[in-house]
Tab-separated table of C-alpha atoms in Angstrom:
chain	number	residue	atom	x	y	z
A	1	MET	CA	18.281	-1.006	8.352
A	2	LYS	CA	19.167	-3.782	10.089
A	3	LEU	CA	16.391	-6.030	11.209
A	4	THR	CA	16.707	-9.517	13.218
A	5	ILE	CA	13.863	-12.082	12.910
A	6	ASP	CA	13.371	-13.576	15.838
A	7	ASN	CA	9.430	-14.317	16.382
A	8	GLN	CA	8.397	-10.627	17.372
A	9	LEU	CA	6.012	-8.707	15.956
A	10	ILE	CA	6.996	-6.494	12.707
A	11	THR	CA	4.929	-3.691	13.166
A	12	LEU	CA	4.057	-1.290	10.474
A	13	ASP	CA	6.703	1.410	11.192
A	14	VAL	CA	9.235	-1.060	10.304
A	15	LEU	CA	7.232	-2.183	7.259
A	16	ARG	CA	7.053	1.196	6.526
A	17	LYS	CA	11.078	1.368	6.369
A	18	VAL	CA	11.480	-2.211	4.116
A	19	TRP	CA	9.239	-0.205	1.890
A	20	GLN	CA	11.256	2.983	1.226
A	21	LYS	CA	14.840	1.416	1.462
A	22	PRO	CA	16.932	-1.904	1.289
A	23	LEU	CA	17.674	-3.691	4.735
A	24	THR	CA	20.124	-6.265	5.821
A	25	VAL	CA	18.189	-8.970	7.737
A	26	SER	CA	19.012	-12.015	10.126
A	27	ILE	CA	17.484	-14.894	11.720
A	28	GLY	CA	17.422	-15.083	15.753
A	29	ASP	CA	18.533	-17.763	17.895
A	30	ASN	CA	14.935	-18.543	19.169
A	31	ALA	CA	13.510	-18.603	15.210
A	32	LYS	CA	16.508	-20.996	14.414
A	33	ARG	CA	15.635	-23.478	17.229
A	34	ARG	CA	11.488	-23.274	16.024
A	35	ILE	CA	12.535	-23.680	12.328
A	36	ALA	CA	15.314	-26.659	13.252
A	37	GLU	CA	12.324	-28.536	15.453
A	38	ALA	CA	9.930	-28.133	12.713
A	39	ASN	CA	11.716	-29.706	9.805
A	40	GLU	CA	13.044	-32.414	11.897
A	41	LEU	CA	9.672	-33.069	12.478
A	42	VAL	CA	9.078	-33.427	8.316
A	43	ASN	CA	12.041	-35.593	8.342
A	44	GLU	CA	10.874	-37.944	10.414
A	45	VAL	CA	7.541	-38.202	8.900
A	46	VAL	CA	9.360	-38.698	5.653
A	47	ALA	CA	11.259	-41.381	7.272
A	48	GLY	CA	8.623	-43.299	8.713
A	49	GLY	CA	6.450	-43.236	5.755
A	50	GLU	CA	3.261	-41.351	6.722
A	51	GLN	CA	1.747	-40.155	3.827
A	52	VAL	CA	1.136	-36.187	4.375
A	53	TYR	CA	-0.292	-33.809	2.001
A	54	GLY	CA	2.803	-31.501	0.545
A	55	VAL	CA	5.150	-33.743	1.582
A	56	ASN	CA	5.138	-36.877	-0.017
A	57	THR	CA	1.964	-36.286	-2.386
A	58	GLY	CA	0.803	-34.389	-5.611
A	59	PHE	CA	-0.987	-31.208	-4.823
A	60	GLY	CA	-4.557	-29.999	-5.528
A	61	GLN	CA	-6.639	-32.291	-6.868
A	62	LEU	CA	-3.637	-34.630	-7.311
A	63	ALA	CA	-3.301	-34.495	-3.444
A	64	SER	CA	-4.159	-38.645	-2.748
A	65	VAL	CA	-1.152	-39.374	-5.443
A	66	ARG	CA	1.639	-40.773	-3.368
A	67	ILE	CA	5.022	-39.476	-4.423
A	68	GLY	CA	8.290	-41.784	-3.406
A	69	ASN	CA	11.074	-40.600	-1.324
A	70	ASP	CA	13.446	-40.694	-4.436
A	71	GLU	CA	11.226	-38.063	-6.019
A	72	LEU	CA	10.554	-35.347	-3.384
A	73	ALA	CA	13.235	-32.831	-4.138
A	74	HIS	CA	12.312	-33.413	-7.939
A	75	LEU	CA	8.842	-32.866	-6.750
A	76	GLN	CA	9.070	-29.860	-4.885
A	77	ALA	CA	11.486	-28.188	-7.819
A	78	ASN	CA	8.341	-29.073	-10.244
A	79	LEU	CA	5.951	-27.350	-8.133
A	80	VAL	CA	7.905	-24.078	-8.436
A	81	ARG	CA	8.294	-24.163	-12.581
A	82	SER	CA	4.997	-25.452	-13.287
A	83	HIS	CA	3.657	-22.564	-10.889
A	84	SER	CA	5.508	-20.249	-12.413
A	85	VAL	CA	2.746	-18.439	-14.533
A	86	GLY	CA	2.815	-15.193	-13.897
A	87	VAL	CA	1.849	-12.332	-17.052
A	88	GLY	CA	2.170	-8.630	-16.919
A	89	GLU	CA	4.636	-6.137	-16.069
A	90	ASP	CA	7.032	-7.227	-13.079
A	91	LEU	CA	6.350	-6.049	-9.420
A	92	ASP	CA	8.698	-3.041	-8.210
A	93	ASP	CA	11.625	-3.585	-6.291
A	94	GLU	CA	10.003	-2.244	-2.602
A	95	ILE	CA	6.896	-4.814	-3.108
A	96	VAL	CA	9.192	-7.895	-4.095
A	97	ARG	CA	11.594	-6.781	-0.930
A	98	LEU	CA	8.349	-6.467	1.256
A	99	THR	CA	7.262	-9.966	0.347
A	100	MET	CA	10.481	-11.498	0.512
A	101	LEU	CA	11.039	-10.138	3.995
A	102	MET	CA	7.167	-11.161	5.051
A	103	LYS	CA	8.113	-14.892	3.737
A	104	VAL	CA	11.243	-14.961	5.831
A	105	VAL	CA	9.059	-13.688	8.958
A	106	ALA	CA	6.160	-16.430	8.240
A	107	LEU	CA	8.934	-19.186	7.922
A	108	ALA	CA	10.925	-18.029	10.985
A	109	GLU	CA	7.680	-18.626	12.913
A	110	GLY	CA	8.515	-22.539	12.697
A	111	PHE	CA	5.410	-23.855	11.523
A	112	SER	CA	6.391	-24.387	7.893
A	113	GLY	CA	9.254	-27.512	8.361
A	114	VAL	CA	11.601	-26.221	6.094
A	115	ARG	CA	15.437	-25.834	6.691
A	116	ILE	CA	17.237	-22.807	8.367
A	117	GLU	CA	19.650	-22.568	5.195
A	118	LEU	CA	16.725	-22.165	3.073
A	119	VAL	CA	15.403	-19.258	4.990
A	120	GLU	CA	18.777	-17.684	5.609
A	121	ALA	CA	19.598	-17.854	1.356
A	122	LEU	CA	16.332	-16.126	1.271
A	123	CYS	CA	17.705	-13.483	3.623
A	124	ALA	CA	21.002	-13.181	1.695
A	125	MET	CA	18.955	-12.448	-1.146
A	126	ILE	CA	17.232	-9.361	0.445
A	127	ASN	CA	20.829	-8.592	2.241
A	128	HIS	CA	22.612	-8.254	-1.760
A	129	ASN	CA	19.378	-6.510	-3.243
A	130	ILE	CA	18.400	-9.492	-5.573
A	131	TYR	CA	15.314	-9.132	-6.233
A	132	PRO	CA	13.100	-11.648	-8.303
A	133	CYS	CA	11.487	-10.590	-11.405
A	134	ILE	CA	7.857	-11.405	-10.595
A	135	PRO	CA	4.784	-10.462	-13.002
A	136	SER	CA	2.323	-8.883	-11.099
A	137	ARG	CA	-1.028	-10.847	-12.576
A	138	GLY	CA	-1.814	-14.648	-12.421
A	139	SER	CA	-2.630	-14.987	-8.573
A	140	VAL	CA	-6.164	-15.276	-7.227
A	141	GLY	CA	-5.271	-15.365	-3.724
A	142	ALA	CA	-5.906	-18.699	-2.796
A	143	SER	CA	-4.316	-20.991	-2.267
A	144	GLY	CA	-2.155	-18.068	-1.488
A	145	ASP	CA	0.001	-15.874	-4.170
A	146	LEU	CA	1.120	-19.268	-5.809
A	147	ALA	CA	2.151	-17.772	-9.335
A	148	PRO	CA	4.193	-14.656	-7.787
A	149	LEU	CA	5.347	-16.451	-5.166
A	150	ALA	CA	6.664	-19.183	-7.815
A	151	HIS	CA	8.604	-17.024	-9.057
A	152	MET	CA	10.171	-15.688	-6.070
A	153	THR	CA	11.433	-18.998	-5.625
A	154	ARG	CA	12.426	-20.146	-8.960
A	155	ALA	CA	14.886	-17.458	-8.585
A	156	LEU	CA	16.379	-18.853	-5.179
A	157	ILE	CA	16.934	-22.265	-6.789
A	158	GLY	CA	19.002	-20.465	-9.674
A	159	GLU	CA	16.466	-20.033	-12.138
A	160	GLY	CA	14.406	-17.413	-13.999
A	161	GLU	CA	15.551	-13.878	-13.897
A	162	VAL	CA	16.347	-10.985	-10.936
A	163	ARG	CA	17.095	-7.078	-11.009
A	164	VAL	CA	20.099	-6.112	-8.897
A	165	GLY	CA	20.767	-2.297	-8.998
A	166	GLY	CA	17.525	-1.659	-11.606
A	167	LYS	CA	19.172	-4.206	-13.738
A	168	ILE	CA	17.859	-7.291	-15.567
A	169	VAL	CA	20.086	-10.496	-14.916
A	170	ASP	CA	19.828	-14.177	-14.857
A	171	ALA	CA	18.932	-15.641	-11.473
A	172	ALA	CA	21.858	-17.769	-11.488
A	173	VAL	CA	24.325	-15.212	-12.331
A	174	ALA	CA	22.877	-12.750	-9.576
A	175	LEU	CA	23.350	-15.835	-6.813
A	176	LYS	CA	26.723	-16.681	-7.933
A	177	ASP	CA	28.061	-12.807	-7.707
A	178	ALA	CA	26.687	-12.798	-4.472
A	179	GLY	CA	28.170	-15.859	-2.988
A	180	ILE	CA	24.996	-17.294	-2.699
A	181	SER	CA	24.124	-21.129	-3.648
A	182	PRO	CA	20.991	-21.973	-5.441
A	183	VAL	CA	18.619	-23.781	-2.918
A	184	GLN	CA	17.980	-27.539	-3.770
A	185	LEU	CA	14.554	-27.529	-1.889
A	186	GLY	CA	14.248	-30.310	0.361
A	187	PRO	CA	10.297	-32.440	1.378
A	188	LYS	CA	7.393	-29.340	1.673
A	189	GLU	CA	10.026	-26.450	1.150
A	190	GLY	CA	8.342	-25.440	-2.467
A	191	LEU	CA	5.380	-25.657	-1.037
A	192	ALA	CA	5.877	-23.802	2.096
A	193	LEU	CA	7.241	-21.109	-0.191
A	194	LEU	CA	4.589	-20.946	-2.848
A	195	ASN	CA	1.652	-21.367	-0.450
A	196	GLY	CA	1.145	-17.598	1.659
A	197	THR	CA	-0.321	-14.284	1.026
A	198	GLN	CA	2.986	-12.206	1.185
A	199	VAL	CA	2.467	-10.613	-2.515
A	200	SER	CA	-1.121	-9.525	-1.888
A	201	THR	CA	-0.429	-8.646	1.698
A	202	ALA	CA	3.016	-6.529	0.825
A	203	LEU	CA	0.919	-4.419	-2.497
A	204	ALA	CA	-1.737	-3.825	0.419
A	205	VAL	CA	1.213	-2.745	2.987
A	206	ALA	CA	2.505	-0.596	0.219
A	207	ALA	CA	-0.572	0.839	-0.732
A	208	VAL	CA	-1.428	1.726	2.607
A	209	PHE	CA	1.570	3.752	3.264
A	210	ARG	CA	0.869	5.811	-0.137
A	211	THR	CA	-2.647	6.809	1.164
A	212	GLU	CA	-1.169	8.312	4.413
A	213	ASN	CA	1.358	10.017	1.708
A	214	LEU	CA	-1.713	10.835	0.009
A	215	MET	CA	-3.969	11.587	3.250
A	216	SER	CA	-1.716	13.845	4.212
A	217	ALA	CA	-1.860	15.871	1.096
A	218	ALA	CA	-5.100	16.208	1.045
A	219	MET	CA	-5.839	17.613	4.177
A	220	VAL	CA	-3.216	20.340	3.510
A	221	ALA	CA	-5.134	20.977	0.082
A	222	GLY	CA	-8.345	20.934	1.686
A	223	ALA	CA	-7.275	23.917	4.148
A	224	MET	CA	-5.553	25.455	1.567
A	225	ALA	CA	-9.055	25.725	-0.305
A	226	SER	CA	-11.065	26.710	2.920
A	227	ASP	CA	-8.923	29.604	3.059
A	228	ALA	CA	-8.707	30.372	-0.377
A	229	ILE	CA	-12.869	31.058	-0.841
A	230	LYS	CA	-12.683	32.343	2.667
A	231	GLY	CA	-14.413	29.568	4.181
A	232	SER	CA	-14.814	29.363	8.046
A	233	ASP	CA	-12.826	26.872	10.769
A	234	THR	CA	-16.001	27.025	12.735
A	235	PRO	CA	-16.862	23.312	11.607
A	236	PHE	CA	-13.556	22.215	12.588
A	237	ASP	CA	-14.367	22.875	15.909
A	238	LYS	CA	-13.093	20.446	18.757
A	239	ARG	CA	-16.507	20.161	20.521
A	240	ILE	CA	-18.613	19.794	17.247
A	241	GLN	CA	-16.227	16.538	16.565
A	242	ILE	CA	-16.175	15.513	20.009
A	243	VAL	CA	-20.169	15.083	20.367
A	244	ARG	CA	-19.864	12.593	17.238
A	245	GLY	CA	-17.291	10.859	18.733
A	246	HIS	CA	-15.295	9.330	15.858
A	247	GLY	CA	-11.502	9.083	16.703
A	248	GLY	CA	-10.856	9.640	12.604
A	249	GLN	CA	-13.140	12.715	12.317
A	250	ILE	CA	-11.784	14.151	15.820
A	251	ALA	CA	-8.502	13.415	14.642
A	252	VAL	CA	-8.889	15.321	10.907
A	253	ALA	CA	-10.450	18.490	12.400
A	254	GLY	CA	-7.474	18.878	14.758
A	255	VAL	CA	-5.408	18.798	11.970
A	256	LEU	CA	-7.505	20.950	9.727
A	257	ARG	CA	-7.549	23.699	12.626
A	258	GLY	CA	-3.417	23.472	13.101
A	259	LEU	CA	-3.068	24.167	9.647
A	260	MET	CA	-5.067	26.933	9.348
A	261	HIS	CA	-4.034	28.590	12.881
A	262	ASP	CA	-3.121	32.206	12.589
A	263	SER	CA	-4.398	32.657	9.365
A	264	ASP	CA	-4.830	36.586	7.885
A	265	ILE	CA	-7.342	35.757	5.516
A	266	ARG	CA	-9.886	33.792	8.017
A	267	ALA	CA	-8.992	36.837	10.415
A	268	SER	CA	-10.161	39.345	7.769
A	269	HIS	CA	-13.978	37.807	7.408
A	270	GLU	CA	-14.772	36.470	10.370
A	271	ALA	CA	-17.178	38.968	10.338
A	272	CYS	CA	-19.305	38.015	7.090
A	273	GLU	CA	-22.231	37.416	5.762
A	274	ARG	CA	-21.992	34.005	4.684
A	275	VAL	CA	-23.671	31.208	6.904
A	276	GLN	CA	-22.305	28.008	5.790
A	277	ASP	CA	-19.537	26.732	3.135
A	278	PRO	CA	-20.442	23.776	1.033
A	279	TYR	CA	-19.993	20.613	2.279
A	280	SER	CA	-16.729	19.655	0.238
A	281	ILE	CA	-15.111	22.285	2.948
A	282	ARG	CA	-17.517	21.826	5.895
A	283	CYS	CA	-17.808	18.174	6.473
A	284	GLN	CA	-14.058	17.472	5.424
A	285	PRO	CA	-13.799	16.115	9.376
A	286	GLN	CA	-16.485	13.712	8.549
A	287	VAL	CA	-15.474	12.492	5.033
A	288	VAL	CA	-11.686	12.480	5.596
A	289	GLY	CA	-11.724	11.474	9.442
A	290	ALA	CA	-14.405	8.413	8.079
A	291	CYS	CA	-11.541	7.530	5.176
A	292	LEU	CA	-9.238	8.031	8.146
A	293	ASP	CA	-11.010	5.293	10.452
A	294	VAL	CA	-11.185	2.949	7.557
A	295	LEU	CA	-7.320	3.276	6.877
A	296	ARG	CA	-6.744	2.386	10.902
A	297	HIS	CA	-8.735	-0.565	10.735
A	298	VAL	CA	-6.997	-1.752	7.848
A	299	CYS	CA	-3.705	-1.036	9.025
A	300	THR	CA	-4.579	-3.661	11.587
A	301	VAL	CA	-5.756	-6.194	9.034
A	302	LEU	CA	-2.298	-6.004	7.541
A	303	GLU	CA	-0.239	-5.770	10.567
A	304	THR	CA	-1.603	-9.362	11.962
A	305	GLU	CA	-1.636	-10.891	8.043
A	306	ALA	CA	2.135	-9.453	7.723
A	307	ASN	CA	3.298	-11.588	11.058
A	308	ALA	CA	0.951	-14.448	9.525
A	309	VAL	CA	1.907	-17.957	8.818
A	310	THR	CA	-0.249	-18.467	5.850
A	311	ASP	CA	1.319	-21.700	4.288
A	312	ASN	CA	-0.268	-25.417	4.409
A	313	PRO	CA	0.034	-27.788	5.869
A	314	LEU	CA	1.695	-26.259	9.122
A	315	VAL	CA	3.867	-28.336	11.559
A	316	PHE	CA	3.274	-28.285	15.350
A	317	THR	CA	5.922	-29.669	17.277
A	318	ASP	CA	4.270	-29.651	20.672
A	319	SER	CA	2.033	-32.399	19.412
A	320	LYS	CA	4.033	-33.742	16.668
A	321	SER	CA	1.304	-32.958	14.391
A	322	ILE	CA	1.309	-31.867	10.506
A	323	LEU	CA	-2.295	-30.545	10.044
A	324	SER	CA	-3.954	-29.310	6.578
A	325	GLY	CA	-5.741	-25.959	7.104
A	326	GLY	CA	-6.395	-22.948	4.834
A	327	ASN	CA	-4.453	-19.999	6.161
A	328	PHE	CA	-3.786	-19.540	2.392
A	329	HIS	CA	-7.102	-17.849	1.602
A	330	ALA	CA	-6.609	-14.300	1.394
A	331	GLU	CA	-10.212	-13.394	2.283
A	332	PRO	CA	-9.096	-10.246	5.147
A	333	VAL	CA	-6.565	-9.248	2.509
A	334	ALA	CA	-9.031	-8.898	0.000
A	335	LEU	CA	-11.560	-7.077	1.883
A	336	ALA	CA	-9.567	-4.806	3.853
A	337	ALA	CA	-7.930	-3.745	0.272
A	338	ASP	CA	-11.895	-3.182	-0.962
A	339	TYR	CA	-12.411	-1.638	2.302
A	340	LEU	CA	-9.584	0.990	1.507
A	341	ALA	CA	-10.252	1.342	-2.248
A	342	LEU	CA	-13.557	3.089	-1.324
A	343	ALA	CA	-11.573	5.498	1.383
A	344	ILE	CA	-9.073	6.412	-1.585
A	345	ALA	CA	-11.744	6.957	-3.942
A	346	GLU	CA	-13.481	9.413	-1.060
A	347	ILE	CA	-10.419	11.588	-0.766
A	348	GLY	CA	-10.142	11.959	-4.719
A	349	ALA	CA	-14.029	12.835	-5.190
A	350	LEU	CA	-13.690	15.165	-1.987
A	351	SER	CA	-10.626	16.518	-3.718
A	352	GLU	CA	-11.914	17.212	-6.868
A	353	ARG	CA	-15.168	19.053	-5.959
A	354	ARG	CA	-12.897	21.403	-4.059
A	355	ILE	CA	-11.016	22.554	-7.444
A	356	ALA	CA	-14.629	22.454	-8.877
A	357	LEU	CA	-15.412	25.243	-6.084
A	358	LEU	CA	-12.207	27.131	-6.708
A	359	ILE	CA	-12.482	27.787	-10.304
A	360	ASP	CA	-16.231	28.420	-9.764
A	361	SER	CA	-16.292	32.273	-9.162
A	362	HIS	CA	-19.944	32.313	-7.890
A	363	MET	CA	-19.377	29.955	-5.216
A	364	SER	CA	-15.655	31.155	-4.050
A	365	GLY	CA	-15.541	34.744	-4.761
A	366	LEU	CA	-12.449	33.884	-6.841
A	367	PRO	CA	-11.821	35.104	-10.533
A	368	ALA	CA	-13.567	32.639	-12.796
A	369	PHE	CA	-10.939	29.440	-13.321
A	370	LEU	CA	-8.397	31.572	-10.686
A	371	VAL	CA	-6.897	33.454	-13.543
A	372	LYS	CA	-6.811	37.089	-14.866
A	373	ASP	CA	-8.455	37.858	-18.000
A	374	GLY	CA	-10.311	35.222	-18.027
A	375	GLY	CA	-12.058	34.736	-21.489
A	376	LEU	CA	-8.259	35.436	-23.254
A	377	ASN	CA	-6.722	32.765	-20.536
A	378	SER	CA	-9.271	29.617	-19.731
A	379	GLY	CA	-6.992	28.977	-16.574
A	380	PHE	CA	-7.921	26.104	-14.619
A	381	MET	CA	-10.585	25.196	-16.943
A	382	MET	CA	-9.121	21.922	-18.073
A	383	ALA	CA	-7.306	20.821	-15.083
A	384	GLN	CA	-10.439	20.481	-13.297
A	385	VAL	CA	-11.744	18.280	-16.032
A	386	THR	CA	-8.858	16.132	-15.733
A	387	ALA	CA	-9.503	16.062	-12.068
A	388	ALA	CA	-13.008	14.998	-12.891
A	389	ALA	CA	-11.974	11.992	-15.265
A	390	LEU	CA	-9.911	10.749	-12.686
A	391	ALA	CA	-12.453	10.668	-9.955
A	392	SER	CA	-14.554	9.301	-12.489
A	393	GLU	CA	-12.362	5.993	-13.043
A	394	ASN	CA	-12.250	5.885	-9.404
A	395	LYS	CA	-15.747	4.985	-9.078
A	396	SER	CA	-14.934	1.777	-11.479
A	397	HIS	CA	-12.101	0.518	-9.383
A	398	ALA	CA	-14.007	1.104	-6.145
A	399	HIS	CA	-16.017	-2.132	-7.310
A	400	PRO	CA	-14.877	-5.009	-4.745
A	401	ALA	CA	-12.636	-7.365	-6.257
A	402	SER	CA	-13.630	-9.742	-3.366
A	403	VAL	CA	-17.037	-10.413	-4.284
A	404	ASP	CA	-15.745	-12.281	-7.307
A	405	SER	CA	-14.720	-15.719	-6.717
A	406	LEU	CA	-13.838	-18.174	-10.185
A	407	PRO	CA	-13.350	-22.067	-8.884
A	408	THR	CA	-9.591	-23.566	-10.150
A	409	SER	CA	-7.870	-26.646	-9.747
A	410	ALA	CA	-10.683	-28.549	-11.250
A	411	ASN	CA	-12.848	-27.351	-7.910
A	412	GLN	CA	-10.743	-28.481	-5.312
A	413	GLU	CA	-9.952	-24.691	-5.139
A	414	ASP	CA	-13.757	-23.506	-5.211
A	415	HIS	CA	-13.605	-20.529	-3.567
A	416	VAL	CA	-11.072	-17.657	-4.164
A	417	SER	CA	-10.453	-14.537	-2.486
A	418	MET	CA	-8.811	-12.425	-5.424
A	419	ALA	CA	-6.904	-10.250	-3.192
A	420	THR	CA	-4.273	-9.324	-5.155
A	421	TYR	CA	-5.912	-7.803	-7.785
A	422	ALA	CA	-7.851	-6.069	-5.037
A	423	ALA	CA	-4.335	-4.985	-3.666
A	424	ARG	CA	-2.786	-4.532	-6.666
A	425	ARG	CA	-5.592	-1.994	-8.231
A	426	LEU	CA	-5.344	0.237	-5.166
A	427	HIS	CA	-2.003	1.620	-6.803
A	428	GLU	CA	-3.741	2.554	-9.923
A	429	MET	CA	-6.509	4.214	-7.865
A	430	LEU	CA	-3.935	6.063	-6.065
A	431	ASP	CA	-2.113	7.002	-9.125
A	432	ASN	CA	-5.190	8.980	-9.932
A	433	VAL	CA	-5.594	10.859	-6.713
A	434	LEU	CA	-2.344	11.855	-6.439
A	435	ASN	CA	-3.164	13.737	-9.603
A	436	ILE	CA	-6.227	15.147	-8.334
A	437	VAL	CA	-4.934	16.197	-5.105
A	438	ALA	CA	-1.585	17.703	-7.242
A	439	ILE	CA	-4.275	19.764	-8.785
A	440	GLU	CA	-6.403	20.999	-5.862
A	441	LEU	CA	-2.900	22.466	-4.385
A	442	LEU	CA	-1.718	24.354	-7.541
A	443	ALA	CA	-5.281	25.743	-7.461
A	444	ALA	CA	-5.723	26.518	-3.724
A	445	ALA	CA	-2.173	28.264	-3.988
A	446	GLN	CA	-3.392	30.222	-6.898
A	447	GLY	CA	-6.462	31.259	-5.029
A	448	ILE	CA	-4.888	31.953	-2.001
A	449	GLU	CA	-2.667	34.607	-3.953
A	450	PHE	CA	-5.584	36.524	-5.046
A	451	HIS	CA	-5.724	37.607	-1.469
A	452	ARG	CA	-2.546	39.633	-1.423
A	453	PRO	CA	-1.159	41.026	0.712
A	454	LYS	CA	-3.263	39.143	3.358
A	455	LYS	CA	-1.528	36.231	4.039
A	456	SER	CA	-2.509	32.713	4.959
A	457	SER	CA	-1.469	30.827	7.974
A	458	PRO	CA	2.404	30.518	8.018
A	459	VAL	CA	2.140	26.699	7.674
A	460	ILE	CA	-0.060	26.929	4.147
A	461	GLU	CA	2.597	29.825	3.647
A	462	GLN	CA	5.265	27.209	3.949
A	463	VAL	CA	3.426	25.297	1.873
A	464	ILE	CA	2.641	27.579	-1.157
A	465	GLY	CA	6.596	28.366	-1.168
A	466	GLY	CA	6.914	24.395	-2.162
A	467	ILE	CA	4.425	24.650	-4.521
A	468	ARG	CA	6.160	27.595	-6.383
A	469	GLU	CA	9.521	25.779	-5.979
A	470	ILE	CA	7.639	23.586	-8.703
A	471	SER	CA	4.975	25.522	-10.298
A	472	ALA	CA	4.998	29.355	-10.993
A	473	ALA	CA	1.769	31.459	-10.367
A	474	TYR	CA	-0.754	31.174	-13.002
A	475	GLU	CA	-0.626	34.412	-14.898
A	476	GLU	CA	-1.651	33.065	-18.710
A	477	ASP	CA	-2.586	30.296	-20.067
A	478	ARG	CA	0.290	27.394	-20.110
A	479	SER	CA	0.219	23.902	-19.816
A	480	LEU	CA	0.035	22.398	-16.690
A	481	SER	CA	1.081	18.739	-17.096
A	482	LYS	CA	4.326	18.971	-16.108
A	483	ASP	CA	3.512	20.653	-13.011
A	484	ILE	CA	0.984	18.305	-11.900
A	485	ARG	CA	3.274	15.274	-12.630
A	486	GLN	CA	6.388	16.941	-10.278
A	487	LEU	CA	3.797	17.696	-7.763
A	488	ALA	CA	1.837	14.365	-7.489
A	489	ALA	CA	5.268	12.999	-7.493
A	490	LYS	CA	5.776	15.181	-4.161
A	491	VAL	CA	2.676	14.034	-2.487
A	492	ASP	CA	3.739	10.177	-3.091
A	493	GLN	CA	7.084	10.509	-1.916
A	494	GLY	CA	5.856	11.959	1.273
A	495	ALA	CA	6.706	15.390	1.556
A	496	TYR	CA	3.351	16.604	3.304
A	497	CYS	CA	3.431	13.524	5.703
A	498	GLU	CA	4.944	16.438	8.621
A	499	TYR	CA	1.885	17.801	8.698
A	500	ALA	CA	-0.354	14.921	9.964
A	501	ALA	CA	1.906	12.633	11.592
A	502	SER	CA	0.414	12.609	14.550
A	503	VAL	CA	-2.569	10.594	13.306
A	504	LEU	CA	-1.119	8.675	10.564
A	505	PRO	CA	-0.916	4.928	11.654
A	506	SER	CA	2.166	3.559	10.838
A	507	LEU	CA	4.200	6.906	12.199
A	508	THR	CA	2.516	6.243	15.234
A	509	SER	CA	2.469	2.549	15.604
């Protein structure tokens, strides 16, 4: 993908493509003009001797310390080095690529006071697939993602390590091989690069895309489980959803109806004596629909943040003002991530309950634990235990990160967002639910096949065919660990998005 940044809105569907694969990025003429005008104002301030935070002062509680003009470049380089204190495993290249692009978008708005050459150097790193090694831990989400963005910036000045083609190399070597000169930071440039919410936003945006992949598969699995237990599709009737009025509920019910349309199994028991199905079947539109509404809200917040200018101070050329504020505080991202955590946990909780239903012969009408010769074979007994363990883990992970704050920088930064952790922990939660939904897909396919020669809907039969390419029907006890892992990976790659594409925010934006 080729992308020219010229002060336009970067939408979620574009960000999804950036997350999925490398791109070529450039700066448009309008953005170049705005960048240059802001940088000119910074240079005027330096030349005029006016004291401005971050331009010719220290940082944090040291903001009152005046720095001489001959030390300004040294000041910015020291800022980058001193703040490069992240720990833990490195962020994945996809997250780093999103981070770098969003930093380019923010700088290109022309409120940061940096030089065009700096922004173009960051673009060049993206274009050559040079991804700084950014430790995942060490940010409290205010003043922005300081430590992780310092590691990104350190690579830009030719220090630290980067990944190129999956291999870790010295940043100086990678830049030289790509023909990119290390950046000598000018006044305010280090601070403009370090201040910002791009890392926490990138983590949260990537979690949104993975949640879309997961939610699609959860709806498919839910429809399959409904057919496997000979459940009714009447609760998915459009009229029921409309009188309540929630958009997510209406959308999810429509997907479920489409998935189950023309099922022979459903047609075979339309006159049965069962009055109602358990809530995990009957209330899917209400529960998953509410999760979809959460996802849509989170997408709105994160699309705004992905296009936001979040460094400090900000340069306003129209009034020739440099103003210090707090756009670096990532509270919007933290709250959105916490909200999304609840939805992820609920998708997993509902899926686990359907697995428990499928293996319970008294409730499902299927062979106990979905296997012939029960007793000799244990079937899906322990697979449900695994799902229960993962769903229970997510209850703890769902505790809001945003309510926790520890003061930093000698109480100058006395309230922080914890947005980076709030967003990062979403991926562990997603890993858990991907495995839960994979187990449900296996169990539901097994349950449907007990109704042969009757078939489910054409769509569900197609899904079962894909599952059987990974996992054979369960005839006698064997390990399902590899099957679960491979099917979870397939879900994570978006293999089921086609069945719910009409309701996914990033595919309809």
